[in-house]
């Protein structure tokens, strides 16, 4: 974020887009494409763009995008997200979008990587080298970069300076808030001790934190080899609810946001079936009393910033469970840091 936030005007400055403000305003739709964790960032970015910039946005698995017949024109902006900048499916999706006339922007970590070089413009996330196979700081930085881009586009379109400044203030507060979560890592370690022998986990969230649930589940699967599913909390009753019994830990991402009350009713559904509820909350909530077994509190922030904060305890939970199970957290089995084959 350093050097990219404009406090007075409540917007962001991104040097590498290679697009003037007038050109940015010409697009009538956006496609975000990526794989894995980067696709989870894309889901959050897509929600932000529709929410704040009010532009129709689709989020596509890169591996699927190029094998169907997507509606992409020269009025489409295609945002390609990749930590490595070398993922074969993502690169191919970007080439396909270009071929169909779209303008491409890369949100990439590795400087000089193929996606960074071949995209028409973009923004480096500057997360530093990410060594562990499971993506963590790249996820946080991708979501942050997407928020900066959204802020810029939204301010050019309809977002008020007041609302823009609110977001800038929330972003300034973010590093300290992430540190606050990291400083309490031992709370998560204790939680990991409780659940290290579980065979399954369910992660549930709504709105901006539905992708956070997917990401939490992916981290656990990757490094601890525990089966985990992420789901939109309200979809649980359409199937996964059948899995819930006293052996099933259910992680709810439940900060005090616009969908909080809705999440509470989903917590009740799990508790009624004796599931073990672990809740990531952001304040003391009387409506959750008696419903949750374990709680971890993240600092309060704007709805759209909550995924960045809530993902940190989920990353730590996966990490501590994996360490306690004796897994190699840096190099999990069957996985490569960068998937350069189709
Ligand atoms: O380098 P990329 O961001 O393009 O990689 C995409 C996925 O392969 C990657 O995010 C993968 O899902 C991670 N191992 C997740 O932790």
Short mmCIF file of C-alpha atoms and ligand atoms in Angstrom, two decimals:
data_model
loop_
_atom_site.label_atom_id
_atom_site.label_comp_id
_atom_site.label_asym_id
_atom_site.label_seq_id
_atom_site.Cartn_x
_atom_site.Cartn_y
_atom_site.Cartn_z
CA UNK A 1 0.00 0.00 0.00
CA UNK A 2 2.96 2.25 0.65
CA UNK A 3 2.89 5.25 -1.68
CA UNK A 4 -0.36 4.10 -3.26
CA UNK A 5 -2.95 5.67 -0.95
CA UNK A 6 -4.10 9.24 -1.53
CA UNK A 7 -5.51 10.40 1.79
CA UNK A 8 -6.93 13.75 0.70
CA UNK A 9 -8.93 12.52 -2.24
CA UNK A 10 -9.76 9.10 -0.76
CA UNK A 11 -8.42 7.13 -3.67
CA UNK A 12 -5.42 5.06 -4.79
CA UNK A 13 -2.64 5.56 -7.28
CA UNK A 14 -1.42 2.56 -9.28
CA UNK A 15 1.49 3.36 -11.56
CA UNK A 16 1.66 0.35 -13.85
CA UNK A 17 -1.87 0.14 -15.21
CA UNK A 18 -0.86 1.79 -18.49
CA UNK A 19 -4.38 3.17 -18.77
CA UNK A 20 -5.54 6.77 -18.47
CA UNK A 21 -8.56 7.53 -16.31
CA UNK A 22 -10.58 8.07 -19.51
CA UNK A 23 -9.54 4.66 -20.82
CA UNK A 24 -10.43 3.01 -17.50
CA UNK A 25 -13.92 4.47 -17.77
CA UNK A 26 -14.46 2.94 -21.21
CA UNK A 27 -14.76 -0.65 -19.98
CA UNK A 28 -18.27 -1.91 -19.49
CA UNK A 29 -17.42 -5.20 -17.78
CA UNK A 30 -14.59 -6.90 -15.93
CA UNK A 31 -13.48 -10.53 -15.90
CA UNK A 32 -11.17 -11.73 -13.14
CA UNK A 33 -9.38 -14.99 -13.73
CA UNK A 34 -6.98 -17.07 -11.61
CA UNK A 35 -6.44 -20.49 -10.00
CA UNK A 36 -6.45 -21.75 -6.40
CA UNK A 37 -5.87 -19.19 -3.71
CA UNK A 38 -5.53 -16.47 -6.32
CA UNK A 39 -9.03 -17.40 -7.51
CA UNK A 40 -10.28 -16.87 -3.97
CA UNK A 41 -8.74 -13.38 -4.05
CA UNK A 42 -10.47 -12.86 -7.39
CA UNK A 43 -13.83 -13.77 -5.84
CA UNK A 44 -13.35 -11.10 -3.19
CA UNK A 45 -12.14 -8.61 -5.80
CA UNK A 46 -15.20 -9.31 -7.94
CA UNK A 47 -17.51 -8.57 -5.02
CA UNK A 48 -15.66 -5.33 -4.26
CA UNK A 49 -15.80 -4.17 -7.86
CA UNK A 50 -19.54 -4.70 -8.18
CA UNK A 51 -20.20 -3.31 -4.71
CA UNK A 52 -18.17 -0.09 -5.01
CA UNK A 53 -17.41 0.52 -8.68
CA UNK A 54 -20.84 -0.72 -9.84
CA UNK A 55 -19.45 -2.46 -12.91
CA UNK A 56 -20.62 -5.94 -14.03
CA UNK A 57 -17.90 -8.38 -13.06
CA UNK A 58 -17.38 -12.10 -13.53
CA UNK A 59 -14.90 -14.34 -11.79
CA UNK A 60 -13.60 -17.30 -13.75
CA UNK A 61 -11.44 -20.32 -13.02
CA UNK A 62 -8.63 -19.84 -15.52
CA UNK A 63 -8.68 -23.56 -16.29
CA UNK A 64 -12.34 -23.38 -17.35
CA UNK A 65 -12.38 -19.97 -19.01
CA UNK A 66 -10.50 -20.94 -22.13
CA UNK A 67 -12.51 -24.07 -22.82
CA UNK A 68 -15.86 -22.37 -23.05
CA UNK A 69 -17.03 -19.51 -25.19
CA UNK A 70 -17.00 -16.52 -22.82
CA UNK A 71 -18.45 -13.15 -23.79
CA UNK A 72 -15.33 -11.00 -23.93
CA UNK A 73 -15.02 -7.91 -26.11
CA UNK A 74 -12.76 -4.91 -26.50
CA UNK A 75 -14.86 -3.29 -23.74
CA UNK A 76 -13.77 -6.04 -21.31
CA UNK A 77 -11.02 -5.52 -18.79
CA UNK A 78 -9.51 -8.87 -17.86
CA UNK A 79 -7.69 -8.90 -14.50
CA UNK A 80 -5.34 -11.85 -14.18
CA UNK A 81 -4.20 -12.76 -10.67
CA UNK A 82 -1.17 -14.91 -10.00
CA UNK A 83 1.45 -15.01 -7.26
CA UNK A 84 4.04 -16.69 -9.45
CA UNK A 85 3.00 -15.15 -12.74
CA UNK A 86 3.75 -18.53 -14.32
CA UNK A 87 0.64 -20.68 -13.71
CA UNK A 88 -0.04 -22.38 -17.06
CA UNK A 89 -3.84 -22.20 -16.92
CA UNK A 90 -3.83 -18.55 -15.85
CA UNK A 91 -1.38 -17.60 -18.56
CA UNK A 92 -3.46 -19.41 -21.18
CA UNK A 93 -6.64 -17.69 -19.94
CA UNK A 94 -4.92 -14.33 -20.23
CA UNK A 95 -3.82 -15.09 -23.79
CA UNK A 96 -7.35 -16.20 -24.66
CA UNK A 97 -8.84 -12.97 -23.26
CA UNK A 98 -6.32 -10.94 -25.27
CA UNK A 99 -7.10 -12.91 -28.38
CA UNK A 100 -10.77 -11.99 -27.92
CA UNK A 101 -9.91 -8.31 -27.71
CA UNK A 102 -9.84 -7.69 -23.95
CA UNK A 103 -7.35 -5.44 -22.26
CA UNK A 104 -5.39 -7.38 -19.63
CA UNK A 105 -4.06 -6.33 -16.24
CA UNK A 106 -1.84 -8.59 -14.12
CA UNK A 107 -1.93 -8.61 -10.32
CA UNK A 108 1.33 -10.46 -9.84
CA UNK A 109 3.98 -10.98 -7.18
CA UNK A 110 7.01 -12.23 -9.11
CA UNK A 111 8.61 -9.34 -10.92
CA UNK A 112 9.41 -10.06 -14.57
CA UNK A 113 7.33 -13.27 -14.65
CA UNK A 114 5.54 -14.27 -17.86
CA UNK A 115 2.12 -12.91 -16.85
CA UNK A 116 3.73 -9.65 -15.71
CA UNK A 117 5.51 -9.35 -19.05
CA UNK A 118 2.65 -10.36 -21.32
CA UNK A 119 -0.18 -8.42 -19.67
CA UNK A 120 -0.95 -4.94 -21.00
CA UNK A 121 -0.38 -3.44 -17.57
CA UNK A 122 -0.90 -4.25 -13.93
CA UNK A 123 0.21 -3.93 -10.40
CA UNK A 124 2.85 -5.86 -8.52
CA UNK A 125 1.72 -6.89 -5.06
CA UNK A 126 5.29 -6.60 -3.66
CA UNK A 127 4.70 -9.33 -1.06
CA UNK A 128 8.32 -10.45 -1.24
CA UNK A 129 9.38 -14.00 -2.13
CA UNK A 130 6.76 -16.50 -1.02
CA UNK A 131 8.62 -19.71 -0.21
CA UNK A 132 5.97 -21.95 1.33
CA UNK A 133 3.81 -23.79 -1.19
CA UNK A 134 0.65 -22.73 0.63
CA UNK A 135 0.02 -19.15 -0.36
CA UNK A 136 -0.50 -16.82 2.60
CA UNK A 137 0.99 -13.35 2.35
CA UNK A 138 0.32 -13.35 -1.40
CA UNK A 139 -3.39 -13.85 -0.67
CA UNK A 140 -3.50 -10.90 1.76
CA UNK A 141 -1.57 -8.74 -0.69
CA UNK A 142 -3.67 -9.73 -3.70
CA UNK A 143 -6.86 -8.78 -1.88
CA UNK A 144 -5.25 -5.50 -0.82
CA UNK A 145 -4.13 -4.75 -4.39
CA UNK A 146 -7.61 -5.54 -5.69
CA UNK A 147 -9.06 -3.21 -3.10
CA UNK A 148 -6.71 -0.43 -4.21
CA UNK A 149 -7.73 -0.96 -7.83
CA UNK A 150 -11.40 -1.04 -6.89
CA UNK A 151 -10.99 2.16 -4.92
CA UNK A 152 -9.38 3.88 -7.89
CA UNK A 153 -12.05 2.75 -10.35
CA UNK A 154 -14.91 3.36 -7.93
CA UNK A 155 -13.77 6.92 -7.25
CA UNK A 156 -13.60 7.55 -11.01
CA UNK A 157 -17.14 6.20 -11.34
CA UNK A 158 -19.59 6.90 -8.51
CA UNK A 159 -17.96 6.50 -5.09
CA UNK A 160 -17.99 9.65 -2.94
CA UNK A 161 -14.75 11.15 -1.56
CA UNK A 162 -16.10 10.59 1.98
CA UNK A 163 -16.60 6.88 1.39
CA UNK A 164 -13.21 6.74 -0.36
CA UNK A 165 -11.51 8.29 2.66
CA UNK A 166 -13.20 5.79 4.96
CA UNK A 167 -11.61 2.98 2.96
CA UNK A 168 -8.22 4.70 2.93
CA UNK A 169 -8.42 5.06 6.74
CA UNK A 170 -9.31 1.38 7.11
CA UNK A 171 -6.33 0.43 4.97
CA UNK A 172 -3.97 2.61 7.04
CA UNK A 173 -5.17 0.78 10.15
CA UNK A 174 -4.76 -2.66 8.59
CA UNK A 175 -1.05 -3.45 9.22
CA UNK A 176 -1.45 -2.76 12.96
CA UNK A 177 -4.59 -4.88 13.04
CA UNK A 178 -2.87 -7.81 11.30
CA UNK A 179 -0.05 -7.49 13.85
CA UNK A 180 -2.64 -7.62 16.62
CA UNK A 181 -3.88 -10.97 15.28
CA UNK A 182 -0.34 -12.32 14.91
CA UNK A 183 0.49 -11.26 18.48
CA UNK A 184 -2.28 -13.58 19.68
CA UNK A 185 -1.12 -16.61 17.71
CA UNK A 186 -0.95 -18.71 20.88
CA UNK A 187 -4.77 -18.57 21.12
CA UNK A 188 -4.91 -20.29 17.74
CA UNK A 189 -2.21 -22.74 18.76
CA UNK A 190 -4.40 -23.81 21.70
CA UNK A 191 -7.32 -24.27 19.31
CA UNK A 192 -5.12 -26.38 17.03
CA UNK A 193 -4.27 -28.63 19.98
CA UNK A 194 -8.02 -29.27 20.50
CA UNK A 195 -8.70 -30.13 16.89
CA UNK A 196 -5.50 -31.66 15.59
CA UNK A 197 -7.08 -35.13 15.38
CA UNK A 198 -10.23 -34.09 13.51
CA UNK A 199 -10.83 -35.87 10.20
CA UNK A 200 -13.08 -33.24 8.64
CA UNK A 201 -13.71 -29.53 8.92
CA UNK A 202 -16.40 -27.27 7.53
CA UNK A 203 -15.71 -23.55 6.94
CA UNK A 204 -18.70 -21.26 6.53
CA UNK A 205 -19.04 -17.58 5.74
CA UNK A 206 -21.30 -15.20 3.85
CA UNK A 207 -20.80 -12.16 1.65
CA UNK A 208 -17.16 -11.09 1.53
CA UNK A 209 -16.28 -13.95 3.84
CA UNK A 210 -17.62 -16.77 1.73
CA UNK A 211 -14.30 -16.74 -0.22
CA UNK A 212 -12.50 -16.50 3.14
CA UNK A 213 -14.19 -19.78 4.09
CA UNK A 214 -12.97 -21.37 0.85
CA UNK A 215 -9.48 -20.12 1.53
CA UNK A 216 -9.43 -21.35 5.13
CA UNK A 217 -10.50 -24.80 4.00
CA UNK A 218 -7.91 -24.89 1.22
CA UNK A 219 -5.09 -23.99 3.63
CA UNK A 220 -6.08 -26.78 6.00
CA UNK A 221 -6.34 -29.35 3.20
CA UNK A 222 -3.02 -28.38 1.67
CA UNK A 223 -0.79 -28.57 4.69
CA UNK A 224 -2.52 -30.79 7.25
CA UNK A 225 -4.19 -33.26 4.84
CA UNK A 226 -7.45 -32.96 6.77
CA UNK A 227 -10.50 -32.99 4.54
CA UNK A 228 -12.13 -29.57 4.69
CA UNK A 229 -14.92 -27.89 2.78
CA UNK A 230 -15.64 -24.21 2.45
CA UNK A 231 -19.23 -23.25 1.77
CA UNK A 232 -21.49 -20.20 1.74
CA UNK A 233 -23.07 -20.48 5.19
CA UNK A 234 -26.67 -20.40 3.93
CA UNK A 235 -26.00 -23.15 1.36
CA UNK A 236 -25.13 -25.55 4.17
CA UNK A 237 -28.78 -26.49 4.63
CA UNK A 238 -28.91 -27.63 1.00
CA UNK A 239 -26.60 -30.56 1.63
CA UNK A 240 -23.55 -30.31 3.91
CA UNK A 241 -25.81 -30.04 6.97
CA UNK A 242 -26.14 -33.82 6.70
CA UNK A 243 -22.47 -34.09 7.73
CA UNK A 244 -22.88 -32.29 11.03
CA UNK A 245 -22.62 -34.19 14.28
CA UNK A 246 -20.61 -33.82 17.49
CA UNK A 247 -17.44 -34.84 15.61
CA UNK A 248 -17.62 -32.04 13.05
CA UNK A 249 -15.73 -28.80 13.75
CA UNK A 250 -17.39 -25.92 11.93
CA UNK A 251 -15.44 -22.69 11.53
CA UNK A 252 -17.71 -19.68 11.09
CA UNK A 253 -16.26 -16.45 9.78
CA UNK A 254 -18.62 -14.12 11.61
CA UNK A 255 -17.28 -10.58 12.00
CA UNK A 256 -19.81 -7.86 12.80
CA UNK A 257 -20.69 -7.01 9.21
CA UNK A 258 -23.87 -6.48 7.21
CA UNK A 259 -24.63 -10.22 7.09
CA UNK A 260 -23.77 -10.98 10.72
CA UNK A 261 -27.37 -11.63 11.86
CA UNK A 262 -27.83 -14.04 8.97
CA UNK A 263 -24.68 -15.92 9.97
CA UNK A 264 -26.02 -16.24 13.53
CA UNK A 265 -29.01 -18.18 12.25
CA UNK A 266 -26.62 -20.54 10.44
CA UNK A 267 -24.64 -21.00 13.67
CA UNK A 268 -27.91 -21.97 15.37
CA UNK A 269 -28.52 -24.60 12.69
CA UNK A 270 -25.10 -26.15 13.35
CA UNK A 271 -25.41 -26.00 17.11
CA UNK A 272 -28.85 -27.66 16.99
CA UNK A 273 -27.08 -30.62 15.37
CA UNK A 274 -24.32 -30.68 17.99
CA UNK A 275 -21.56 -29.44 15.69
CA UNK A 276 -18.47 -27.92 17.35
CA UNK A 277 -18.56 -24.22 16.56
CA UNK A 278 -15.37 -22.18 16.19
CA UNK A 279 -16.22 -18.55 15.46
CA UNK A 280 -14.04 -15.78 14.11
CA UNK A 281 -15.83 -12.72 15.47
CA UNK A 282 -14.99 -9.05 15.84
CA UNK A 283 -16.82 -8.04 19.03
CA UNK A 284 -18.71 -9.48 21.96
CA UNK A 285 -22.00 -10.66 20.49
CA UNK A 286 -24.89 -11.48 22.86
CA UNK A 287 -26.69 -13.26 20.01
CA UNK A 288 -23.88 -15.84 19.87
CA UNK A 289 -23.99 -16.62 23.58
CA UNK A 290 -24.32 -20.33 24.23
CA UNK A 291 -23.87 -21.09 20.54
CA UNK A 292 -20.12 -21.12 20.10
CA UNK A 293 -17.53 -23.42 21.60
CA UNK A 294 -14.38 -21.47 20.67
CA UNK A 295 -13.94 -17.86 19.66
CA UNK A 296 -11.16 -15.83 18.13
CA UNK A 297 -11.66 -12.10 17.86
CA UNK A 298 -10.28 -10.01 15.01
CA UNK A 299 -10.21 -6.21 15.17
CA UNK A 300 -13.19 -4.37 13.70
CA UNK A 301 -12.91 -2.94 10.22
CA UNK A 302 -15.01 -2.30 7.13
CA UNK A 303 -16.86 -5.29 5.67
CA UNK A 304 -14.68 -5.44 2.58
CA UNK A 305 -11.45 -5.49 4.61
CA UNK A 306 -12.55 -8.35 6.89
CA UNK A 307 -11.30 -11.15 4.59
CA UNK A 308 -7.73 -9.87 4.96
CA UNK A 309 -7.95 -9.94 8.76
CA UNK A 310 -10.04 -13.10 9.10
CA UNK A 311 -7.78 -15.15 6.83
CA UNK A 312 -4.81 -14.72 9.18
CA UNK A 313 -6.21 -16.82 12.08
CA UNK A 314 -7.33 -19.40 9.50
CA UNK A 315 -3.81 -19.58 8.08
CA UNK A 316 -2.44 -19.94 11.61
CA UNK A 317 -4.96 -22.67 12.43
CA UNK A 318 -3.88 -24.69 9.38
CA UNK A 319 -0.24 -24.06 10.24
CA UNK A 320 -0.43 -25.16 13.88
CA UNK A 321 -2.56 -28.21 13.13
CA UNK A 322 -0.11 -29.27 10.42
CA UNK A 323 2.91 -28.79 12.69
CA UNK A 324 1.23 -30.77 15.48
CA UNK A 325 0.46 -33.59 13.03
CA UNK A 326 4.10 -33.65 11.94
CA UNK A 327 3.48 -32.46 8.37
CA UNK A 328 5.96 -30.49 6.32
CA UNK A 329 4.22 -27.12 6.16
CA UNK A 330 6.61 -25.61 3.63
CA UNK A 331 6.55 -28.42 1.11
CA UNK A 332 3.31 -30.41 1.34
CA UNK A 333 3.08 -33.66 -0.57
CA UNK A 334 1.92 -33.70 -4.21
CA UNK A 335 2.05 -29.91 -4.56
CA UNK A 336 4.34 -27.53 -6.44
CA UNK A 337 4.70 -23.84 -5.72
CA UNK A 338 3.92 -22.99 -9.28
CA UNK A 339 1.81 -25.21 -11.53
CA UNK A 340 3.39 -24.66 -14.93
CA UNK A 341 1.69 -27.59 -16.66
CA UNK A 342 -1.92 -27.82 -17.67
O1 LIG B 1 1.08 -18.59 -8.57
P1 LIG B 1 -0.42 -18.58 -8.64
O2 LIG B 1 -1.04 -17.57 -7.76
O3 LIG B 1 -0.92 -18.44 -10.07
O4 LIG B 1 -0.85 -20.00 -8.16
C1 LIG B 1 -2.19 -20.39 -8.20
C2 LIG B 1 -2.42 -21.63 -7.36
O5 LIG B 1 -1.70 -22.71 -7.86
C3 LIG B 1 -2.03 -21.39 -5.90
O6 LIG B 1 -2.70 -20.29 -5.36
C4 LIG B 1 -2.32 -22.62 -5.05
O7 LIG B 1 -3.71 -22.83 -4.96
C5 LIG B 1 -1.67 -22.46 -3.68
N1 LIG B 1 -0.88 -23.62 -3.38
C6 LIG B 1 -2.66 -22.24 -2.59
O8 LIG B 1 -2.08 -22.16 -1.34
#
